[in-house]
C-alpha positions as a printed Julia matrix, in Angstrom:
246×3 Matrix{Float64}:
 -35.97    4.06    3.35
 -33.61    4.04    6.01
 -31.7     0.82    4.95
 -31.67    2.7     1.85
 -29.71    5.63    3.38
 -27.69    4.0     5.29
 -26.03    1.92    2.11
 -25.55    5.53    0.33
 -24.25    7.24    3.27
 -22.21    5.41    5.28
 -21.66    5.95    8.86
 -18.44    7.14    9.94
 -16.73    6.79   13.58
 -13.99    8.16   15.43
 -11.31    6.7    16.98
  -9.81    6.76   20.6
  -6.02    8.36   21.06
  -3.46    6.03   21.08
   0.36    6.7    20.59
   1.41    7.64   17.12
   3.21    5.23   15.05
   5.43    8.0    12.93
   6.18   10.7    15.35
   6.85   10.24   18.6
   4.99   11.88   21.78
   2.26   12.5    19.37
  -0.99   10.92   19.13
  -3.14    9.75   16.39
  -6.76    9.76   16.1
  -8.52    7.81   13.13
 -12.11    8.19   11.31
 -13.2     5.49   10.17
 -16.09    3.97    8.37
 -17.15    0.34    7.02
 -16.71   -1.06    3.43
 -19.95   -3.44    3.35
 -22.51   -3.81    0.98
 -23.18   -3.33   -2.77
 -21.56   -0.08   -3.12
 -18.24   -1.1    -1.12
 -15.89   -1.15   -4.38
 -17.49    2.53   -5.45
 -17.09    3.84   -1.33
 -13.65    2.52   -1.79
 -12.71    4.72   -5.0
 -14.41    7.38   -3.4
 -12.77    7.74   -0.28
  -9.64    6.56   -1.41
  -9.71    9.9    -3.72
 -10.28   11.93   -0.68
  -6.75   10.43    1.67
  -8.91    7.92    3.1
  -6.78    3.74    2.99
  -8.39    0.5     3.25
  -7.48   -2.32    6.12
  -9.61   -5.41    5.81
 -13.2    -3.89    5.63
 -12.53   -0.65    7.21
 -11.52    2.82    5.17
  -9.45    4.85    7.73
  -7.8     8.19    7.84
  -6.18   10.35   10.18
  -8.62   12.98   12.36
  -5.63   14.12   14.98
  -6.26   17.33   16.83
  -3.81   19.9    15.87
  -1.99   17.64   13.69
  -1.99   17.35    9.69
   1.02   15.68    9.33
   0.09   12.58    7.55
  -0.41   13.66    3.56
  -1.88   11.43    1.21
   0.54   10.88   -2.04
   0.33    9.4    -5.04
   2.72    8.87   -8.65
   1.71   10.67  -11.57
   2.33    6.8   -13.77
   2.64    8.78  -17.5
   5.45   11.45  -16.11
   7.33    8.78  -14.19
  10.7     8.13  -16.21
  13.77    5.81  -13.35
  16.19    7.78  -12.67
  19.93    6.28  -12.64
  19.62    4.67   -9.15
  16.15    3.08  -10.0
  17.35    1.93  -12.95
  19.91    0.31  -10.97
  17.7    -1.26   -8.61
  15.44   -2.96  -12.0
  19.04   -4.39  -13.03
  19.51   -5.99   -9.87
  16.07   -7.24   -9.99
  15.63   -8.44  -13.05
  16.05  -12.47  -12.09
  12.31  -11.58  -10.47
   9.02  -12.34  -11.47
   6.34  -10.76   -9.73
   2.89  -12.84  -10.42
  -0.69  -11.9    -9.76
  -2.72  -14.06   -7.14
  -5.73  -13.83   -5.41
  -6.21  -12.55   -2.4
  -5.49  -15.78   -0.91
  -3.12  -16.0     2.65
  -0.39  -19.15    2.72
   1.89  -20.25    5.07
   4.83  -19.33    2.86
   3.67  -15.62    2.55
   3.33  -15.74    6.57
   6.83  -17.13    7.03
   8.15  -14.18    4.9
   6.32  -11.49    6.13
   7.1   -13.11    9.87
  10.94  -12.55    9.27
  10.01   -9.08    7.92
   8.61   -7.96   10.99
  11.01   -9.74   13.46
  13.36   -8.05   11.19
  12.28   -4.79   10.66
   9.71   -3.75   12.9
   9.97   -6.04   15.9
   8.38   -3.16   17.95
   5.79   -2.03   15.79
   1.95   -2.22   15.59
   1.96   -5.54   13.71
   5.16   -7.24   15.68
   2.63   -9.36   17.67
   0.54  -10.59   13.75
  -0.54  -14.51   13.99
  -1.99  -16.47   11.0
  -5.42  -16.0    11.46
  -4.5   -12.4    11.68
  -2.34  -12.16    8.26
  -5.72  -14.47    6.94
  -8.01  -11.68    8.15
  -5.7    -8.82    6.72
  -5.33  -10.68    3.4
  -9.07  -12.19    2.8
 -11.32  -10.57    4.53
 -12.39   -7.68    1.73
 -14.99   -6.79   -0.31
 -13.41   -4.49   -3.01
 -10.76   -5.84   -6.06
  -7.7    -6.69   -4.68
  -5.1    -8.72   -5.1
  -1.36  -10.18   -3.98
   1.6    -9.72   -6.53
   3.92  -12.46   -5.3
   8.12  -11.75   -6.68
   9.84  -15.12   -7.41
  13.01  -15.44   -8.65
  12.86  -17.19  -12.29
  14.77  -20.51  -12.93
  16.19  -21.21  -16.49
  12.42  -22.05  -17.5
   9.04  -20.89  -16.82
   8.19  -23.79  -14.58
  11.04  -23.46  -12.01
  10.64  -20.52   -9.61
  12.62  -19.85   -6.51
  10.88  -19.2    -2.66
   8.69  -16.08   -2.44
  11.23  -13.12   -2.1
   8.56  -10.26   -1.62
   4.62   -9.51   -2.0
   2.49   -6.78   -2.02
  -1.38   -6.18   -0.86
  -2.6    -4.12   -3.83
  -5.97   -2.66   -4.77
  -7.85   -1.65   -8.01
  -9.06    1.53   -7.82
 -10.64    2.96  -10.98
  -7.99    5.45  -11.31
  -4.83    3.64  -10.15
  -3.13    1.0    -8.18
  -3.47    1.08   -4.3
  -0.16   -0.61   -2.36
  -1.81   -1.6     1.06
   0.54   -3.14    2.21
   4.05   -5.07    1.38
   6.9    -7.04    2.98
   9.86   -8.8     1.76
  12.91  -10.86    2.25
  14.57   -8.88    5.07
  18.36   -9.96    4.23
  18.43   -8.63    0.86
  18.95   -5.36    0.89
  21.34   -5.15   -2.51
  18.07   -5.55   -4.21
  16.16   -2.57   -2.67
  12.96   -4.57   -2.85
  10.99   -1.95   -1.28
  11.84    0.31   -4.4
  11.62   -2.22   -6.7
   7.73   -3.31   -5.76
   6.61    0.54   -6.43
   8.51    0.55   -9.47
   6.7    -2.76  -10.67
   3.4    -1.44   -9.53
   4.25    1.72  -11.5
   4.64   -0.2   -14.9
   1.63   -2.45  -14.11
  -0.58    0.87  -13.82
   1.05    1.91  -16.87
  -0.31   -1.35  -18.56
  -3.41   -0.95  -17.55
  -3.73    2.7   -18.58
  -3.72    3.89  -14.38
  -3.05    7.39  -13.73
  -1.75    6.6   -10.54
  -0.12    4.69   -7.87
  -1.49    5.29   -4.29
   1.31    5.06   -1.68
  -0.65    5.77    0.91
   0.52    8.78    3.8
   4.24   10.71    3.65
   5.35   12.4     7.4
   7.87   14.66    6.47
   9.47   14.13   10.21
   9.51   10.41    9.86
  12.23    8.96    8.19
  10.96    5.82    7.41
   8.65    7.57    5.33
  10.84    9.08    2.86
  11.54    7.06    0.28
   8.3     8.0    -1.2
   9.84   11.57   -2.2
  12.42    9.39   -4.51
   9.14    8.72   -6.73
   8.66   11.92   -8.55
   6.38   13.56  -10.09
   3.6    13.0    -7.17
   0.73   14.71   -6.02
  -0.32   14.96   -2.9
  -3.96   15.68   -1.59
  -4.32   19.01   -0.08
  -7.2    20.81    1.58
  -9.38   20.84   -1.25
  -7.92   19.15   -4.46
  -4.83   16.85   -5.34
  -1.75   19.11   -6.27
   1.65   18.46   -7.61
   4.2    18.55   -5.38
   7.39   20.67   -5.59
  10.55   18.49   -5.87
């Protein structure tokens, strides 16, 4: 009976305080709770529909005292329509092909995302990342997930250029998750970062996704908000998901 229990209602933890990554002089406390067992892909939905994101086997979400800046958002996929700059950055994009894999780490994906943290984060939480950790971050799962790799096409379908970007992505049963993504850090004319949501945005629309989950907006943190360019969105508030006012 207890085993029983415990695979219905999970156990949930708390973090220690450690510096926050988004604002600074803050800190960040996390709850936290295990994706194992029979019911991990249902836990994930779940929690996922309540501002919780997935790393590895762990569903996390911010608990900091006093603080409630980090809100989960997500695209509304059937009211989405590019605007004139997004529809630039598909044009410049368009010699890309952006395949599904599974969620199965290579050397050439750690060489790119390698250069996009020496690149652009070289001081962040993931500067000091080594193979077996990218192996951990990309296989060790139990819910559906999946890498999109972006190639540039060659005059047939055989011939593909290096790996230009990728993106972590989950399956929820309402949308597309982006865990995580990283891309060619010298190629900033094709606004890759934009382009990957606006991919993601299409593939949910294929599928017949509500959503895309872009996990936590700051409004104080400008590295955060690019995410407001991606209107209509919701974001989750104290008791429901609510549209938010552009």
């Amino acid at each position: 009976m207890t085993d029983q229990f415990s695979n219905r209602f999970p156990q949930f933890y708390i973090t220690a305080p450690q510096p926050c990554p988004y604002l600074p002089g803050r800190y960040e406390k996390k709850v936290f709770t295990h994706l194992l067992g029979e019911n991990a892909i249902a836990l994930n939905d779940t929690l996922s529909q309540a501002g919780f994101r997935r790393s590895q086997n762990i569903a996390y979400r911010p608990a900091c005292d006093g603080c409630s800046a980090c809100v989960s958002v997500r695209i509304i996929v059937d009211e989405f329509k590019p605007n004139r700059s997004f529809r630039r950055v598909l044009a410049q994009n368009e010699d890309l092909h952006g395949e599904r894999k599974p969620a199965k780490a290579t050397q050439e994906q750690f060489s790119l995302l390698r250069s996009y943290l020496d690149t652009r984060h070289p001081e962040g939480g993931m500067a000091d990342m080594t193979a077996l950790d990218y192996v951990s971050m990309i296989e060790d799962t139990t819910v559906q997930t999946s890498l999109i790799e972006y190639r540039q096409q060659g005059e047939n379908a055989e011939q593909t250029g290096p790996l230009v970007a990728t993106a972590l992505t989950d399956r929820l049963h309402d949308g597309l998750s982006m865990v995580y993504s990283f891309f060619m850090p010298d190629a900033d004319h094709r606004s890759l970062g934009s382009y990957m949501v606006l991919d993601h945005i299409e593939r949910a629309r294929a599928e017949g996704l509500p959503y895309v989950y872009l996990g936590y907006w700051v409004a104080d943190c400008r590295k955060m908000s690019y995410k407001m360019r991606f209107q209509p969105l919701e974001a989750l508030g104290m008791d429901c998901w609510q549209r938010m006012p552009v």
